[in-house]
PDB file of C-alpha atoms and ligand atoms in Angstrom:
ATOM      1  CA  UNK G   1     -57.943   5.540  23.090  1.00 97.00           C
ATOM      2  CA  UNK G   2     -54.292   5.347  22.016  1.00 98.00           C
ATOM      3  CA  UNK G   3     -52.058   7.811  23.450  1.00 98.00           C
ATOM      4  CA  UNK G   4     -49.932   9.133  20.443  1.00 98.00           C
ATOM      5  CA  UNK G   5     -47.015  11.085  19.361  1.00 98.00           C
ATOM      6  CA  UNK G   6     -46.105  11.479  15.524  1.00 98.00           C
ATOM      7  CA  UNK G   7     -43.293  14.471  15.192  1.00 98.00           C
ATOM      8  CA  UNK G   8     -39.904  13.225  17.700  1.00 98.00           C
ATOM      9  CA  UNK G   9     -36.708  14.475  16.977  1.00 98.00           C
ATOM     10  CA  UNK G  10     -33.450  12.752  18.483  1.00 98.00           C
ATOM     11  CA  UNK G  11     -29.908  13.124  17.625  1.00 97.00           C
ATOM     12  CA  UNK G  12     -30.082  11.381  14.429  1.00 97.00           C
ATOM     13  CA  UNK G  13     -31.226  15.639  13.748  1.00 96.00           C
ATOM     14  CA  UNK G  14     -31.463  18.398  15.529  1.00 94.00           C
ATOM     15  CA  UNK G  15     -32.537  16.620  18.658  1.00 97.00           C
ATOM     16  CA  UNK G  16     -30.772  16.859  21.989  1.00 97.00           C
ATOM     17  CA  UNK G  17     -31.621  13.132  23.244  1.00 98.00           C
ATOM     18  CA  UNK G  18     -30.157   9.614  21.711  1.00 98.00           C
ATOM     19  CA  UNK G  19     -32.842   7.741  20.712  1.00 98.00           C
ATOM     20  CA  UNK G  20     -32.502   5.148  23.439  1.00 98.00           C
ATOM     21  CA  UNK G  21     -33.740   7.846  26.102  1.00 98.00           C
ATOM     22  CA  UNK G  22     -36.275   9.173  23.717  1.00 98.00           C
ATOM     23  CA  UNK G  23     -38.312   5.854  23.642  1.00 98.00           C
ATOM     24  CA  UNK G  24     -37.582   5.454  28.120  1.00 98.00           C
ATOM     25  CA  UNK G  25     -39.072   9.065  28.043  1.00 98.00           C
ATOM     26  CA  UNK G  26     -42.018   8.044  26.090  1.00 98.00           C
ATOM     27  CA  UNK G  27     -42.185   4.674  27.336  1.00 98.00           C
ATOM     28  CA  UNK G  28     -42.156   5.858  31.002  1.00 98.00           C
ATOM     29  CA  UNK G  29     -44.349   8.168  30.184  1.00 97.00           C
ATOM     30  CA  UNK G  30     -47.238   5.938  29.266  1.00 97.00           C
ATOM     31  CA  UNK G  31     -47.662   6.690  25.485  1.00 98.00           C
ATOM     32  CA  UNK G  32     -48.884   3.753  23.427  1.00 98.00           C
ATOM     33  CA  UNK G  33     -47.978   4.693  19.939  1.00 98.00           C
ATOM     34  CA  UNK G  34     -45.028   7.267  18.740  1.00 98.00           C
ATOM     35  CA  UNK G  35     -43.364   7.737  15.579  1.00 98.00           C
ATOM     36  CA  UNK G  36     -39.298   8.966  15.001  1.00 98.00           C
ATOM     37  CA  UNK G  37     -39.350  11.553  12.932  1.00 98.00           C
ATOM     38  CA  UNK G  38     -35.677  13.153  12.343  1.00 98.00           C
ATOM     39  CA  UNK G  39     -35.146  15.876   9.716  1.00 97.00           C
ATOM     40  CA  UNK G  40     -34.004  14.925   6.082  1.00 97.00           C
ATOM     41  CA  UNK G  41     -33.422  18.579   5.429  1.00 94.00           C
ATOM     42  CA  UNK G  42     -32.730  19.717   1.500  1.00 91.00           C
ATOM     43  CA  UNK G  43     -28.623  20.446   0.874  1.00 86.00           C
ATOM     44  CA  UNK G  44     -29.320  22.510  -2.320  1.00 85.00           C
ATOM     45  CA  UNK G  45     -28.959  25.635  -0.590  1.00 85.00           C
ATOM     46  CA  UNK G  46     -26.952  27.298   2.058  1.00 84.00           C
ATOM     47  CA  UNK G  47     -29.628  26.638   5.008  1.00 81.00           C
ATOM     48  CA  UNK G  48     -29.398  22.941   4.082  1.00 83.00           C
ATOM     49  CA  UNK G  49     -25.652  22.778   3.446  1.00 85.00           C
ATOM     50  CA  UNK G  50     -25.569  24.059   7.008  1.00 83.00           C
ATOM     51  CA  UNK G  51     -27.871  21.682   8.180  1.00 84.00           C
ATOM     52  CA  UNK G  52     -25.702  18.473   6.622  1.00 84.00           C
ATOM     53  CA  UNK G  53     -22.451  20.141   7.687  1.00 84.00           C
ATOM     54  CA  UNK G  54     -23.457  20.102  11.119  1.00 84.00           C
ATOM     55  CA  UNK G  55     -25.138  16.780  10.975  1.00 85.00           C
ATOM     56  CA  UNK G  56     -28.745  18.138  11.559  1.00 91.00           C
ATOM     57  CA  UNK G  57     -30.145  15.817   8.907  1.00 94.00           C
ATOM     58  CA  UNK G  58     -30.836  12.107   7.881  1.00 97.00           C
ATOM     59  CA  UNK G  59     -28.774  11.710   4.302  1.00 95.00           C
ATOM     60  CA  UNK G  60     -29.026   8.882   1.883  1.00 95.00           C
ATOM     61  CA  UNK G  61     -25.640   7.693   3.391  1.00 95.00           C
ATOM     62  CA  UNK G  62     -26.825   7.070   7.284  1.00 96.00           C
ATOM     63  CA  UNK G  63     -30.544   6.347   6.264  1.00 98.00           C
ATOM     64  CA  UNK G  64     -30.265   2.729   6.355  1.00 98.00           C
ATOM     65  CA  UNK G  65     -28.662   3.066  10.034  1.00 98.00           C
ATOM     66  CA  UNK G  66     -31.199   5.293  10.821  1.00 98.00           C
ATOM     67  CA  UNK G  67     -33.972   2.765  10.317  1.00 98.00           C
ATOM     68  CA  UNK G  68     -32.499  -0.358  11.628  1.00 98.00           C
ATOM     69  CA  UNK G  69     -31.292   1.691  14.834  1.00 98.00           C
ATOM     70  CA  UNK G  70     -35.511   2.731  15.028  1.00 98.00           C
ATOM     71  CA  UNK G  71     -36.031  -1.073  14.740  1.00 98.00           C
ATOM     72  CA  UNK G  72     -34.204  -2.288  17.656  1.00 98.00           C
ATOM     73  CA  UNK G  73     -35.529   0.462  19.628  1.00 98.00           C
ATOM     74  CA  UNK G  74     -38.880  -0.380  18.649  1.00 98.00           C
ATOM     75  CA  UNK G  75     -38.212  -4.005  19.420  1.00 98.00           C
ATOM     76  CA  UNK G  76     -37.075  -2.578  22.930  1.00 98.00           C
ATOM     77  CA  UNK G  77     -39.886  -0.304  23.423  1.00 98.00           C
ATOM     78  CA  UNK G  78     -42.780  -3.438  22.580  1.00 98.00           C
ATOM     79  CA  UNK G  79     -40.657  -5.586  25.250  1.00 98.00           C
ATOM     80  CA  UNK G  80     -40.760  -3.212  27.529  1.00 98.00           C
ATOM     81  CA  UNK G  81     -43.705  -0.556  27.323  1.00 98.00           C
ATOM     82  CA  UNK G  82     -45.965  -2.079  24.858  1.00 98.00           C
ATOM     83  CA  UNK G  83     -45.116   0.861  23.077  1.00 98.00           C
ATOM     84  CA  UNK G  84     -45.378   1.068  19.207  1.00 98.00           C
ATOM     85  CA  UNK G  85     -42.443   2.786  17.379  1.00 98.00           C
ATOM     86  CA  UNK G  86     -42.978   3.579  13.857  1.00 98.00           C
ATOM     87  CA  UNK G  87     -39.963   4.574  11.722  1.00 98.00           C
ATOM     88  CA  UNK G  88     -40.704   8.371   9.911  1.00 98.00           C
ATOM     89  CA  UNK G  89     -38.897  11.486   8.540  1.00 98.00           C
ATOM     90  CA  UNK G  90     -39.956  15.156   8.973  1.00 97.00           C
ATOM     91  CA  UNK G  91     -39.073  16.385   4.988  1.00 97.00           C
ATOM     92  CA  UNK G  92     -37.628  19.694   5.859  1.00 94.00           C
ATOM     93  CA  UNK G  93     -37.437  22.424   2.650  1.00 91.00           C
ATOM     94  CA  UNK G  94     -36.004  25.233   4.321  1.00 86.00           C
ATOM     95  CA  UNK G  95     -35.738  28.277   2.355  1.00 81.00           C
ATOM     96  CA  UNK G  96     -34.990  32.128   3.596  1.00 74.00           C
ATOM     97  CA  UNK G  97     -39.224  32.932   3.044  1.00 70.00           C
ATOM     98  CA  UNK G  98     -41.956  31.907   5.233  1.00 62.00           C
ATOM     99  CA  UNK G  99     -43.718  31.422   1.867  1.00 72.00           C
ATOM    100  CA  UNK G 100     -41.094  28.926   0.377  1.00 81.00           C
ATOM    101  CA  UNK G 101     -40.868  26.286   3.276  1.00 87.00           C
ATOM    102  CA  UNK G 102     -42.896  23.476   3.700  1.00 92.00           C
ATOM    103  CA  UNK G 103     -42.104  20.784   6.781  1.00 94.00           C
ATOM    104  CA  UNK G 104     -43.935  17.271   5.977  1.00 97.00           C
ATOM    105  CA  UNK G 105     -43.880  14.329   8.412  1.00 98.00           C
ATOM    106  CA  UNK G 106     -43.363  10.761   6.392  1.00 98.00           C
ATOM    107  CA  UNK G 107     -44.721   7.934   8.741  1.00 98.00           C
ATOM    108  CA  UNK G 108     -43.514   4.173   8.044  1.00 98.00           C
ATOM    109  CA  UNK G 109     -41.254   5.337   5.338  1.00 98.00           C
ATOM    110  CA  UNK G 110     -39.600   2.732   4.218  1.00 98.00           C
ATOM    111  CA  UNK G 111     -36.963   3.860   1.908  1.00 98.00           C
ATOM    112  CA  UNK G 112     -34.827   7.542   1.630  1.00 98.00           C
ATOM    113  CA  UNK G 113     -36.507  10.053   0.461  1.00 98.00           C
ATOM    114  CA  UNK G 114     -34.474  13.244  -1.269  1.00 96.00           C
ATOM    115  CA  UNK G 115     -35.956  16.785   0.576  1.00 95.00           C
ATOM    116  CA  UNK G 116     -34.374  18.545  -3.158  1.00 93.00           C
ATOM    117  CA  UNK G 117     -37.464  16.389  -5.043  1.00 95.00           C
ATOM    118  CA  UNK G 118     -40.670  18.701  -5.849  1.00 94.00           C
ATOM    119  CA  UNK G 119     -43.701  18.425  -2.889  1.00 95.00           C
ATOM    120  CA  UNK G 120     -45.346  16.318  -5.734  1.00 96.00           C
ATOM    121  CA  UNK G 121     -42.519  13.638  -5.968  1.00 97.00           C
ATOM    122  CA  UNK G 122     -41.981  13.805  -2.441  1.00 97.00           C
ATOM    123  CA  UNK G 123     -45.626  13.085  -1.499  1.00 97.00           C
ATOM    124  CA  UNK G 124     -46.213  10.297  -4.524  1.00 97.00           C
ATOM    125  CA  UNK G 125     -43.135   8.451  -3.536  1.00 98.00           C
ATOM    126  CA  UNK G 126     -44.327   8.616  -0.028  1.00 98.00           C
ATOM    127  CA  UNK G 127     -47.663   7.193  -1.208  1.00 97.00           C
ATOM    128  CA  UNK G 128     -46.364   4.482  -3.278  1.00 98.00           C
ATOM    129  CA  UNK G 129     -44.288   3.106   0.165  1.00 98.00           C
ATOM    130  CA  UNK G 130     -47.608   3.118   1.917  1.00 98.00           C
ATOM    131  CA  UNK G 131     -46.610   5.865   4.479  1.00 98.00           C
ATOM    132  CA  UNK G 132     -48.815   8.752   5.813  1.00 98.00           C
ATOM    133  CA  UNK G 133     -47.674  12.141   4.903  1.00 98.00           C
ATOM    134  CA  UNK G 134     -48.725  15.098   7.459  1.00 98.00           C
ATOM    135  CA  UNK G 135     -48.446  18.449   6.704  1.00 96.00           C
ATOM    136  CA  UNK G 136     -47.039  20.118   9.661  1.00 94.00           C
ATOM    137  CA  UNK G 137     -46.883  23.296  11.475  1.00 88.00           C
ATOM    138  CA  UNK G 138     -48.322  26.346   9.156  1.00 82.00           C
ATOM    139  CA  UNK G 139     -46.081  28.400  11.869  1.00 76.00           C
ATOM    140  CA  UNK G 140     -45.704  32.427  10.688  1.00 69.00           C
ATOM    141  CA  UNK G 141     -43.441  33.904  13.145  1.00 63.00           C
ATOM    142  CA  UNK G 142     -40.948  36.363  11.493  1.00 58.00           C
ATOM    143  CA  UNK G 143     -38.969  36.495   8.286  1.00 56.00           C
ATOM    144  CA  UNK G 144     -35.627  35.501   9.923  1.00 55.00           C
ATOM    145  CA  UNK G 145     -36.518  32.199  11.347  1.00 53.00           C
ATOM    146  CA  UNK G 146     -36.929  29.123   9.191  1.00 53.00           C
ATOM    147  CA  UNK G 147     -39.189  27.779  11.557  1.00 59.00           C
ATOM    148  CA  UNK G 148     -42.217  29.779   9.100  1.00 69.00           C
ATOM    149  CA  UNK G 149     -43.533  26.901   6.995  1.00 82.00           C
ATOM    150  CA  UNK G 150     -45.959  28.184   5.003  1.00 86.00           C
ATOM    151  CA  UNK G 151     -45.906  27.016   2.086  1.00 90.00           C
ATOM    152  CA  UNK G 152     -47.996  23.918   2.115  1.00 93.00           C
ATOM    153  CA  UNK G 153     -50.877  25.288   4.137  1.00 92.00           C
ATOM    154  CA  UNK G 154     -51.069  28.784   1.233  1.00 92.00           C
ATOM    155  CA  UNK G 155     -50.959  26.357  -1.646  1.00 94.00           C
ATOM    156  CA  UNK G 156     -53.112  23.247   0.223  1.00 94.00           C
ATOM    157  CA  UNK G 157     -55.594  23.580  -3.034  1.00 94.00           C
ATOM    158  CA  UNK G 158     -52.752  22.015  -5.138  1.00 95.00           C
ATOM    159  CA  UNK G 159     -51.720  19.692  -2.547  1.00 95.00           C
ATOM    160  CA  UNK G 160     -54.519  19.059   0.082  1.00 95.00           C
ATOM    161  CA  UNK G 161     -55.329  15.582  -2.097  1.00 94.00           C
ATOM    162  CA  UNK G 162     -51.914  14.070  -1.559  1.00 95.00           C
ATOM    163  CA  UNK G 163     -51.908  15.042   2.185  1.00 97.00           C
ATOM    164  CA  UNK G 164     -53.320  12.374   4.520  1.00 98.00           C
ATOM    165  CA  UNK G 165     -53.402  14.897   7.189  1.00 97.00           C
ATOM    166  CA  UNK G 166     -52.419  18.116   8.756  1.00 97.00           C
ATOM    167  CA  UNK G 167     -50.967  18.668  12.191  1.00 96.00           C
ATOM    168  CA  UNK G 168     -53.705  21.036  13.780  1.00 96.00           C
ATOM    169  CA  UNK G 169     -51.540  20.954  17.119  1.00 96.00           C
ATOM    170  CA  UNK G 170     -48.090  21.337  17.357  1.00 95.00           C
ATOM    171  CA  UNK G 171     -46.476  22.186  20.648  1.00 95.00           C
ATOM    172  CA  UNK G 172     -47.884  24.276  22.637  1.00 93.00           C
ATOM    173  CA  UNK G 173     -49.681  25.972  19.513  1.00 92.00           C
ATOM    174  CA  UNK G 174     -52.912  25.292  18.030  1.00 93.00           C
ATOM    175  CA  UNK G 175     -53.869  25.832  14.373  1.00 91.00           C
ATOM    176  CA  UNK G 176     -57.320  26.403  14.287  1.00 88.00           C
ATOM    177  CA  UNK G 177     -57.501  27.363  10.653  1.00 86.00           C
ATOM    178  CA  UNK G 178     -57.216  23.566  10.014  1.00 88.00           C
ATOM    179  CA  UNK G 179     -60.458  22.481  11.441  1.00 84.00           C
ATOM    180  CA  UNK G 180     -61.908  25.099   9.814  1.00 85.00           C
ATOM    181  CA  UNK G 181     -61.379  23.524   6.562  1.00 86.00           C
ATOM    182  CA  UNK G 182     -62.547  20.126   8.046  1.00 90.00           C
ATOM    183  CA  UNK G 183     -58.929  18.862   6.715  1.00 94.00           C
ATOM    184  CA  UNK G 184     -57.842  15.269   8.581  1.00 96.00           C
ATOM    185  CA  UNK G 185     -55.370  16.112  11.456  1.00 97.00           C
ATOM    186  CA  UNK G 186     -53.832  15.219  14.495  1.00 97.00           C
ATOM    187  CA  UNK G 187     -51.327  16.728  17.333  1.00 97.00           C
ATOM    188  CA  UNK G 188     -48.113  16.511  17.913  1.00 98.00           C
ATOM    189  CA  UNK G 189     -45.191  17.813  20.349  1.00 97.00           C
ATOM    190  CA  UNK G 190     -42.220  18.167  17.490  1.00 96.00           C
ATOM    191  CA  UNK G 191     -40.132  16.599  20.546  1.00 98.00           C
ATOM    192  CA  UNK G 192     -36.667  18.358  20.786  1.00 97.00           C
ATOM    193  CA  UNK G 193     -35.986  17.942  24.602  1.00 97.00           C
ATOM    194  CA  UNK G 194     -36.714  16.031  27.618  1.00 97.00           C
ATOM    195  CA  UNK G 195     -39.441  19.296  28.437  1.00 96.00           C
ATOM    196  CA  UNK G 196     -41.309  19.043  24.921  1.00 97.00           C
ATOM    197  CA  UNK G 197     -43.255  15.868  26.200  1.00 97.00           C
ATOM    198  CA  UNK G 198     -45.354  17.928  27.633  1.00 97.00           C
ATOM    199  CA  UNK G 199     -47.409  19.045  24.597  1.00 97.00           C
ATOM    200  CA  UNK G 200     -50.486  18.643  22.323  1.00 98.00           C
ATOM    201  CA  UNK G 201     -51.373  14.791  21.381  1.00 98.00           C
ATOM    202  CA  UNK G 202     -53.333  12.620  19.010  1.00 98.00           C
ATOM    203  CA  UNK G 203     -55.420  10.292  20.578  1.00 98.00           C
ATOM    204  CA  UNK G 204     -56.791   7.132  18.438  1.00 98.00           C
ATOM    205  CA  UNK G 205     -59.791   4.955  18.418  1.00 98.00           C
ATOM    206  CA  UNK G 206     -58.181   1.658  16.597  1.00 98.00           C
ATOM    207  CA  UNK G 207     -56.075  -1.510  17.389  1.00 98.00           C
ATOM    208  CA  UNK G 208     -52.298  -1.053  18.704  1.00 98.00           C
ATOM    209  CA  UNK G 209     -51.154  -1.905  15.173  1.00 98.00           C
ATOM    210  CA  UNK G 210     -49.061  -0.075  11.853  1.00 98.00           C
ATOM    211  CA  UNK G 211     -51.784  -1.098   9.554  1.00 98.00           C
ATOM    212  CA  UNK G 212     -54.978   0.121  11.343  1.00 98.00           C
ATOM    213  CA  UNK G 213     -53.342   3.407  12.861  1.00 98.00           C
ATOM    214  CA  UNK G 214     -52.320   4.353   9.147  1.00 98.00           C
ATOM    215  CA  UNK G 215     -56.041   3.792   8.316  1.00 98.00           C
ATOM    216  CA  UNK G 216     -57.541   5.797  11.652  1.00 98.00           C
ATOM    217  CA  UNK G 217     -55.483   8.678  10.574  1.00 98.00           C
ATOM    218  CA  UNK G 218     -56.633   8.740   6.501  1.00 98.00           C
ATOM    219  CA  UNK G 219     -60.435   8.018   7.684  1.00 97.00           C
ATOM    220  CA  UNK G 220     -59.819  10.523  10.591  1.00 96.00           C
ATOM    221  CA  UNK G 221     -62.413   8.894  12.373  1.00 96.00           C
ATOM    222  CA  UNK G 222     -61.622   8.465  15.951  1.00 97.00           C
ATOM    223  CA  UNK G 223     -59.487  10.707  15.668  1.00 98.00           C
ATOM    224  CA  UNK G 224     -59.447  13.576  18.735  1.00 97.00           C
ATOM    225  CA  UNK G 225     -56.173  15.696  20.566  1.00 97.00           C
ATOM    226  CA  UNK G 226     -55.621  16.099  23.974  1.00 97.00           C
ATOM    227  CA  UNK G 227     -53.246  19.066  26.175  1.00 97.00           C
ATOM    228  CA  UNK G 228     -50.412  16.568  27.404  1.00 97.00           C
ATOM    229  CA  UNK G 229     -49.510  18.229  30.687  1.00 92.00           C
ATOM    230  CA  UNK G 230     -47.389  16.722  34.282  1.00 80.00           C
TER     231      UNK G 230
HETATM  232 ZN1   ZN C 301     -40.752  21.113  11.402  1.00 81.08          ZN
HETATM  233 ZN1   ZN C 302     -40.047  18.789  13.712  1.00 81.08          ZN
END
């Protein structure tokens, strides 16, 4: 099985690595397929102005840099690994309220995507690219920390048809609530650091390619997680 990791931050965000020694990391490590997922974060409050102040988001304005700089690397990483690098975005609406925030993971986006559009926009225009959209993280852990991103998971009967699939492992955390619902999901470390590799996984039953890793996630068949531990 393929050896996966959808949810990777790197400095383009919040992350603490450049790219470059994101893929070696990966690459070195023996994955087979990851994804690039920096934060496009919403600027139409003050959590989000923060977050473009400080340059912890993709904007419009660098996205196109952003993508080609994921190229190259990817380019790199097949050279070099045999390691697939798909281009994504984590859609980040942060709000003050676990109940207003909703993280969503955009893999092989192909064109900016606004984090101020509704859920519904968001997840159409991410459909109409051809991308997978994964709900991620239904994390509750206090009031004060934007890291609670509820609201996707407490209103999954609007949105649960628009959602390829959910991230049932994120971390070091499991989300069992998501198998419960038999939803489509897969794993993920939400890399942030060198030490974050070592983390819950996807691991996939198809061909080493865009196309038929899109389609192993929608069918979620062949689809299993594994503890990623040195
Ligand atoms: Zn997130
Ligand atoms: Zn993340």
């Amino acid at each position: 099985m393929l050896l996966c990791d959808f949810h990777i931050h790197t400095k383009y965000s919040d992350g603490s690595l450049d790219m470059r020694k994101v893929i070696d990391i990966f690459g070195q490590s023996g994955f087979d397929v990851i994804s690039i997922t920096d934060h496009v974060v919403n600027g139409d409050n003050s959590m989000g102005k923060f977050a473009h102040r400080f340059k912890l988001s993709v904007t419009a304005k660098n996205f196109e840099n952003y993508i080609q700089t994921i190229k190259q690397e990817a380019e790199r990483a097949w050279d070099k690994y045999e390691m697939l690098v798909i281009p994504g975005v984590e859609i980040s609406k942060n709000h003050l309220t676990a109940d207003k925030s909703a993280h969503l993971l955009i893999i092989d986006i192909k064109e900016f995507i606004p984090a101020c559009m509704s859920i519904e926009a968001i997840l159409i225009e991410a459909k109409n690219q051809g991308a997978v959209t994964v709900a991620c993280h239904p994390h509750y852990l206090s009031e004060a920390l934007n890291k609670n991103t509820l609201y996707l998971w407490n209103n999954r009967d609007k949105y649960s048809r628009y959602i390829d699939a959910w991230e049932i492992g994120n971390r070091n955390d499991l989300f069992n609530v998501v198998s419960l619902k038999k939803y489509a999901f897969i794993a993920n470390s939400d890399f942030h650091k060198a030490g974050h590799i070592y983390s819950w996984k996807t691991l996939l039953r198809c061909s080493k390619d865009t196309e038929a890793i899109k389609r192993c996630i929608r069918d979620n068949r062949g689809v299993a997680i594994t503890l990623f531990r040195n």
